[in-house]
Amino acid sequence: RTQTHTHTDRLSPSISFPTPRTVMSLLTYVLVAGLALGVTNQFSPEQLGMSVSSTFGWLIFEVFLYYASFYLLNISSLGVFELIAFCSYKYFEMIVILLVYLVTRSDTAYTASLLFLGISLSYFLVGNRFWVFYWLLSSPPPP
């Protein structure tokens, strides 16, 4: 499989310039989580700041783990923006899961959406990262 662009391959991830999308999805997740806390009467303004900083911290930690694993496995690393894009795909699913819970207020619907979207995200990321690693490992080493 060769590297393709998003306009030619619908299944290709959109990692052209992920930073605005990452920030927007991260902030949307924090706002929806704040809405969920407000609906259950557990909201306080400090929790929004804590949610933003902890979510951003986990994203940075995840990118660091990928860089460390690439270094230990001696794989030429992807760029920082590509890693941030791969690590931020989960925010859309987390937003949808929270919205399903807010609309239905059902633990069963929450669990079903969590399982379905978690499995579909895992399938997408594992399949996509397989081709990225295959492309990195099969490329000739730099001179």
PDB file of C-alpha atoms in Angstrom:
ATOM      1  CA  ARG A   1       0.000   0.000   0.000  1.00  0.00           C
ATOM      2  CA  THR A   2       1.356   3.387  -0.892  1.00  0.00           C
ATOM      3  CA  GLN A   3       0.878   6.640   0.917  1.00  0.00           C
ATOM      4  CA  THR A   4      -2.126   8.461  -0.506  1.00  0.00           C
ATOM      5  CA  HIS A   5      -3.705  11.812   0.058  1.00  0.00           C
ATOM      6  CA  THR A   6      -7.096  12.336   1.595  1.00  0.00           C
ATOM      7  CA  HIS A   7      -8.618  13.654  -1.612  1.00  0.00           C
ATOM      8  CA  THR A   8      -7.765  10.387  -3.443  1.00  0.00           C
ATOM      9  CA  ASP A   9      -8.398   7.853  -0.651  1.00  0.00           C
ATOM     10  CA  ARG A  10     -11.416   8.175   1.611  1.00  0.00           C
ATOM     11  CA  LEU A  11      -9.917   5.877   4.253  1.00  0.00           C
ATOM     12  CA  SER A  12      -6.659   7.799   4.483  1.00  0.00           C
ATOM     13  CA  PRO A  13      -6.364   9.793   7.713  1.00  0.00           C
ATOM     14  CA  SER A  14      -6.478  13.532   7.423  1.00  0.00           C
ATOM     15  CA  ILE A  15      -3.149  14.528   8.904  1.00  0.00           C
ATOM     16  CA  SER A  16      -2.298  17.464   6.672  1.00  0.00           C
ATOM     17  CA  PHE A  17      -2.212  20.042   9.463  1.00  0.00           C
ATOM     18  CA  PRO A  18      -3.866  18.560  12.537  1.00  0.00           C
ATOM     19  CA  THR A  19      -3.174  21.180  15.175  1.00  0.00           C
ATOM     20  CA  PRO A  20      -6.346  23.310  14.729  1.00  0.00           C
ATOM     21  CA  ARG A  21      -8.526  20.183  14.555  1.00  0.00           C
ATOM     22  CA  THR A  22      -6.816  18.727  17.592  1.00  0.00           C
ATOM     23  CA  VAL A  23      -7.295  21.857  19.649  1.00  0.00           C
ATOM     24  CA  MET A  24     -10.900  22.205  18.544  1.00  0.00           C
ATOM     25  CA  SER A  25     -11.755  18.575  19.303  1.00  0.00           C
ATOM     26  CA  LEU A  26      -9.955  18.720  22.658  1.00  0.00           C
ATOM     27  CA  LEU A  27     -11.806  21.896  23.685  1.00  0.00           C
ATOM     28  CA  THR A  28     -15.132  20.527  22.429  1.00  0.00           C
ATOM     29  CA  TYR A  29     -14.582  17.412  24.525  1.00  0.00           C
ATOM     30  CA  VAL A  30     -13.840  19.545  27.604  1.00  0.00           C
ATOM     31  CA  LEU A  31     -16.965  21.665  27.028  1.00  0.00           C
ATOM     32  CA  VAL A  32     -19.192  18.612  26.533  1.00  0.00           C
ATOM     33  CA  ALA A  33     -17.697  17.050  29.672  1.00  0.00           C
ATOM     34  CA  GLY A  34     -18.475  20.316  31.498  1.00  0.00           C
ATOM     35  CA  LEU A  35     -22.028  20.144  30.162  1.00  0.00           C
ATOM     36  CA  ALA A  36     -22.337  16.577  31.435  1.00  0.00           C
ATOM     37  CA  LEU A  37     -21.112  17.678  34.847  1.00  0.00           C
ATOM     38  CA  GLY A  38     -23.566  20.599  34.814  1.00  0.00           C
ATOM     39  CA  VAL A  39     -26.506  18.358  33.998  1.00  0.00           C
ATOM     40  CA  THR A  40     -25.654  16.164  36.978  1.00  0.00           C
ATOM     41  CA  ASN A  41     -25.158  19.234  39.268  1.00  0.00           C
ATOM     42  CA  GLN A  42     -21.454  18.524  39.781  1.00  0.00           C
ATOM     43  CA  PHE A  43     -20.061  21.461  37.782  1.00  0.00           C
ATOM     44  CA  SER A  44     -17.609  24.017  39.070  1.00  0.00           C
ATOM     45  CA  PRO A  45     -15.580  26.469  36.928  1.00  0.00           C
ATOM     46  CA  GLU A  46     -12.296  25.094  38.232  1.00  0.00           C
ATOM     47  CA  GLN A  47     -13.122  21.715  36.719  1.00  0.00           C
ATOM     48  CA  LEU A  48     -12.974  23.156  33.198  1.00  0.00           C
ATOM     49  CA  GLY A  49      -9.415  24.322  33.736  1.00  0.00           C
ATOM     50  CA  MET A  50      -8.453  21.035  35.342  1.00  0.00           C
ATOM     51  CA  SER A  51     -10.074  19.124  32.468  1.00  0.00           C
ATOM     52  CA  VAL A  52      -8.215  21.144  29.823  1.00  0.00           C
ATOM     53  CA  SER A  53      -4.857  20.773  31.549  1.00  0.00           C
ATOM     54  CA  SER A  54      -5.260  17.073  32.312  1.00  0.00           C
ATOM     55  CA  THR A  55      -6.531  16.260  28.805  1.00  0.00           C
ATOM     56  CA  PHE A  56      -3.690  18.219  27.225  1.00  0.00           C
ATOM     57  CA  GLY A  57      -1.207  16.594  29.613  1.00  0.00           C
ATOM     58  CA  TRP A  58      -2.399  13.099  28.668  1.00  0.00           C
ATOM     59  CA  LEU A  59      -2.077  14.005  24.980  1.00  0.00           C
ATOM     60  CA  ILE A  60       1.515  15.172  25.498  1.00  0.00           C
ATOM     61  CA  PHE A  61       2.254  12.023  27.523  1.00  0.00           C
ATOM     62  CA  GLU A  62       0.829   9.811  24.777  1.00  0.00           C
ATOM     63  CA  VAL A  63       2.932  11.532  22.105  1.00  0.00           C
ATOM     64  CA  PHE A  64       5.996  11.144  24.342  1.00  0.00           C
ATOM     65  CA  LEU A  65       5.269   7.412  24.728  1.00  0.00           C
ATOM     66  CA  TYR A  66       5.113   7.010  20.958  1.00  0.00           C
ATOM     67  CA  TYR A  67       8.404   8.841  20.516  1.00  0.00           C
ATOM     68  CA  ALA A  68      10.030   6.718  23.224  1.00  0.00           C
ATOM     69  CA  SER A  69       8.736   3.492  21.678  1.00  0.00           C
ATOM     70  CA  PHE A  70       9.917   4.579  18.219  1.00  0.00           C
ATOM     71  CA  TYR A  71      13.338   5.308  19.671  1.00  0.00           C
ATOM     72  CA  LEU A  72      13.538   1.974  21.513  1.00  0.00           C
ATOM     73  CA  LEU A  73      12.389   0.026  18.450  1.00  0.00           C
ATOM     74  CA  ASN A  74      14.760   1.973  16.197  1.00  0.00           C
ATOM     75  CA  ILE A  75      11.951   3.118  13.894  1.00  0.00           C
ATOM     76  CA  SER A  76      12.296   6.397  12.099  1.00  0.00           C
ATOM     77  CA  SER A  77       9.766   8.568  13.827  1.00  0.00           C
ATOM     78  CA  LEU A  78       6.737  10.234  12.334  1.00  0.00           C
ATOM     79  CA  GLY A  79       6.536  13.975  12.656  1.00  0.00           C
ATOM     80  CA  VAL A  80       5.108  15.578  15.740  1.00  0.00           C
ATOM     81  CA  PHE A  81       1.991  16.734  13.886  1.00  0.00           C
ATOM     82  CA  GLU A  82       1.269  13.250  12.566  1.00  0.00           C
ATOM     83  CA  LEU A  83       1.574  11.768  16.050  1.00  0.00           C
ATOM     84  CA  ILE A  84      -0.671  14.452  17.511  1.00  0.00           C
ATOM     85  CA  ALA A  85      -3.227  13.712  14.789  1.00  0.00           C
ATOM     86  CA  PHE A  86      -3.172   9.987  15.514  1.00  0.00           C
ATOM     87  CA  CYS A  87      -3.459  10.594  19.248  1.00  0.00           C
ATOM     88  CA  SER A  88      -6.356  13.030  18.898  1.00  0.00           C
ATOM     89  CA  TYR A  89      -8.728  10.838  16.907  1.00  0.00           C
ATOM     90  CA  LYS A  90     -10.178   9.576  20.184  1.00  0.00           C
ATOM     91  CA  TYR A  91     -11.742  12.918  21.121  1.00  0.00           C
ATOM     92  CA  PHE A  92     -14.521  12.646  18.544  1.00  0.00           C
ATOM     93  CA  GLU A  93     -15.572   9.267  19.907  1.00  0.00           C
ATOM     94  CA  MET A  94     -15.413  10.562  23.475  1.00  0.00           C
ATOM     95  CA  ILE A  95     -17.666  13.498  22.530  1.00  0.00           C
ATOM     96  CA  VAL A  96     -20.206  11.201  20.864  1.00  0.00           C
ATOM     97  CA  ILE A  97     -20.214   8.843  23.865  1.00  0.00           C
ATOM     98  CA  LEU A  98     -20.831  11.727  26.262  1.00  0.00           C
ATOM     99  CA  LEU A  99     -23.625  13.095  24.053  1.00  0.00           C
ATOM    100  CA  VAL A 100     -25.263   9.654  23.889  1.00  0.00           C
ATOM    101  CA  TYR A 101     -25.232   9.539  27.677  1.00  0.00           C
ATOM    102  CA  LEU A 102     -26.608  13.088  27.965  1.00  0.00           C
ATOM    103  CA  VAL A 103     -29.445  12.406  25.544  1.00  0.00           C
ATOM    104  CA  THR A 104     -30.466   8.967  26.828  1.00  0.00           C
ATOM    105  CA  ARG A 105     -29.309   9.064  30.480  1.00  0.00           C
ATOM    106  CA  SER A 106     -28.978   5.312  30.150  1.00  0.00           C
ATOM    107  CA  ASP A 107     -25.977   3.343  31.337  1.00  0.00           C
ATOM    108  CA  THR A 108     -26.793   0.658  28.772  1.00  0.00           C
ATOM    109  CA  ALA A 109     -26.707   3.126  25.865  1.00  0.00           C
ATOM    110  CA  TYR A 110     -23.502   4.627  27.270  1.00  0.00           C
ATOM    111  CA  THR A 111     -21.856   1.209  27.524  1.00  0.00           C
ATOM    112  CA  ALA A 112     -23.056   0.144  24.069  1.00  0.00           C
ATOM    113  CA  SER A 113     -21.766   3.328  22.445  1.00  0.00           C
ATOM    114  CA  LEU A 114     -18.510   3.017  24.379  1.00  0.00           C
ATOM    115  CA  LEU A 115     -17.986  -0.540  23.164  1.00  0.00           C
ATOM    116  CA  PHE A 116     -18.986   0.130  19.565  1.00  0.00           C
ATOM    117  CA  LEU A 117     -17.006   3.342  19.137  1.00  0.00           C
ATOM    118  CA  GLY A 118     -14.040   1.973  21.081  1.00  0.00           C
ATOM    119  CA  ILE A 119     -13.834  -1.102  18.871  1.00  0.00           C
ATOM    120  CA  SER A 120     -14.276   0.939  15.681  1.00  0.00           C
ATOM    121  CA  LEU A 121     -11.601   3.442  16.743  1.00  0.00           C
ATOM    122  CA  SER A 122      -9.244   0.614  17.662  1.00  0.00           C
ATOM    123  CA  TYR A 123      -9.820  -1.050  14.305  1.00  0.00           C
ATOM    124  CA  PHE A 124      -9.155   2.203  12.456  1.00  0.00           C
ATOM    125  CA  LEU A 125      -6.032   3.125  14.418  1.00  0.00           C
ATOM    126  CA  VAL A 126      -4.472  -0.337  14.409  1.00  0.00           C
ATOM    127  CA  GLY A 127      -5.086  -0.766  10.693  1.00  0.00           C
ATOM    128  CA  ASN A 128      -3.858   2.702   9.928  1.00  0.00           C
ATOM    129  CA  ARG A 129      -0.786   2.498  12.145  1.00  0.00           C
ATOM    130  CA  PHE A 130       0.071  -0.883  10.638  1.00  0.00           C
ATOM    131  CA  TRP A 131       0.390   0.731   7.219  1.00  0.00           C
ATOM    132  CA  VAL A 132       2.311   3.674   8.636  1.00  0.00           C
ATOM    133  CA  PHE A 133       4.788   1.340  10.378  1.00  0.00           C
ATOM    134  CA  TYR A 134       5.015  -0.832   7.265  1.00  0.00           C
ATOM    135  CA  TRP A 135       5.773   2.268   5.209  1.00  0.00           C
ATOM    136  CA  LEU A 136       8.407   3.430   7.734  1.00  0.00           C
ATOM    137  CA  LEU A 137      10.086   0.029   7.978  1.00  0.00           C
ATOM    138  CA  SER A 138      10.087  -0.668   4.247  1.00  0.00           C
ATOM    139  CA  SER A 139      11.517   2.719   3.286  1.00  0.00           C
ATOM    140  CA  PRO A 140      15.249   2.771   2.661  1.00  0.00           C
ATOM    141  CA  PRO A 141      17.360   4.020   5.543  1.00  0.00           C
ATOM    142  CA  PRO A 142      18.537   7.623   5.364  1.00  0.00           C
ATOM    143  CA  PRO A 143      22.048   8.141   3.965  1.00  0.00           C
TER     144      PRO A 143
END
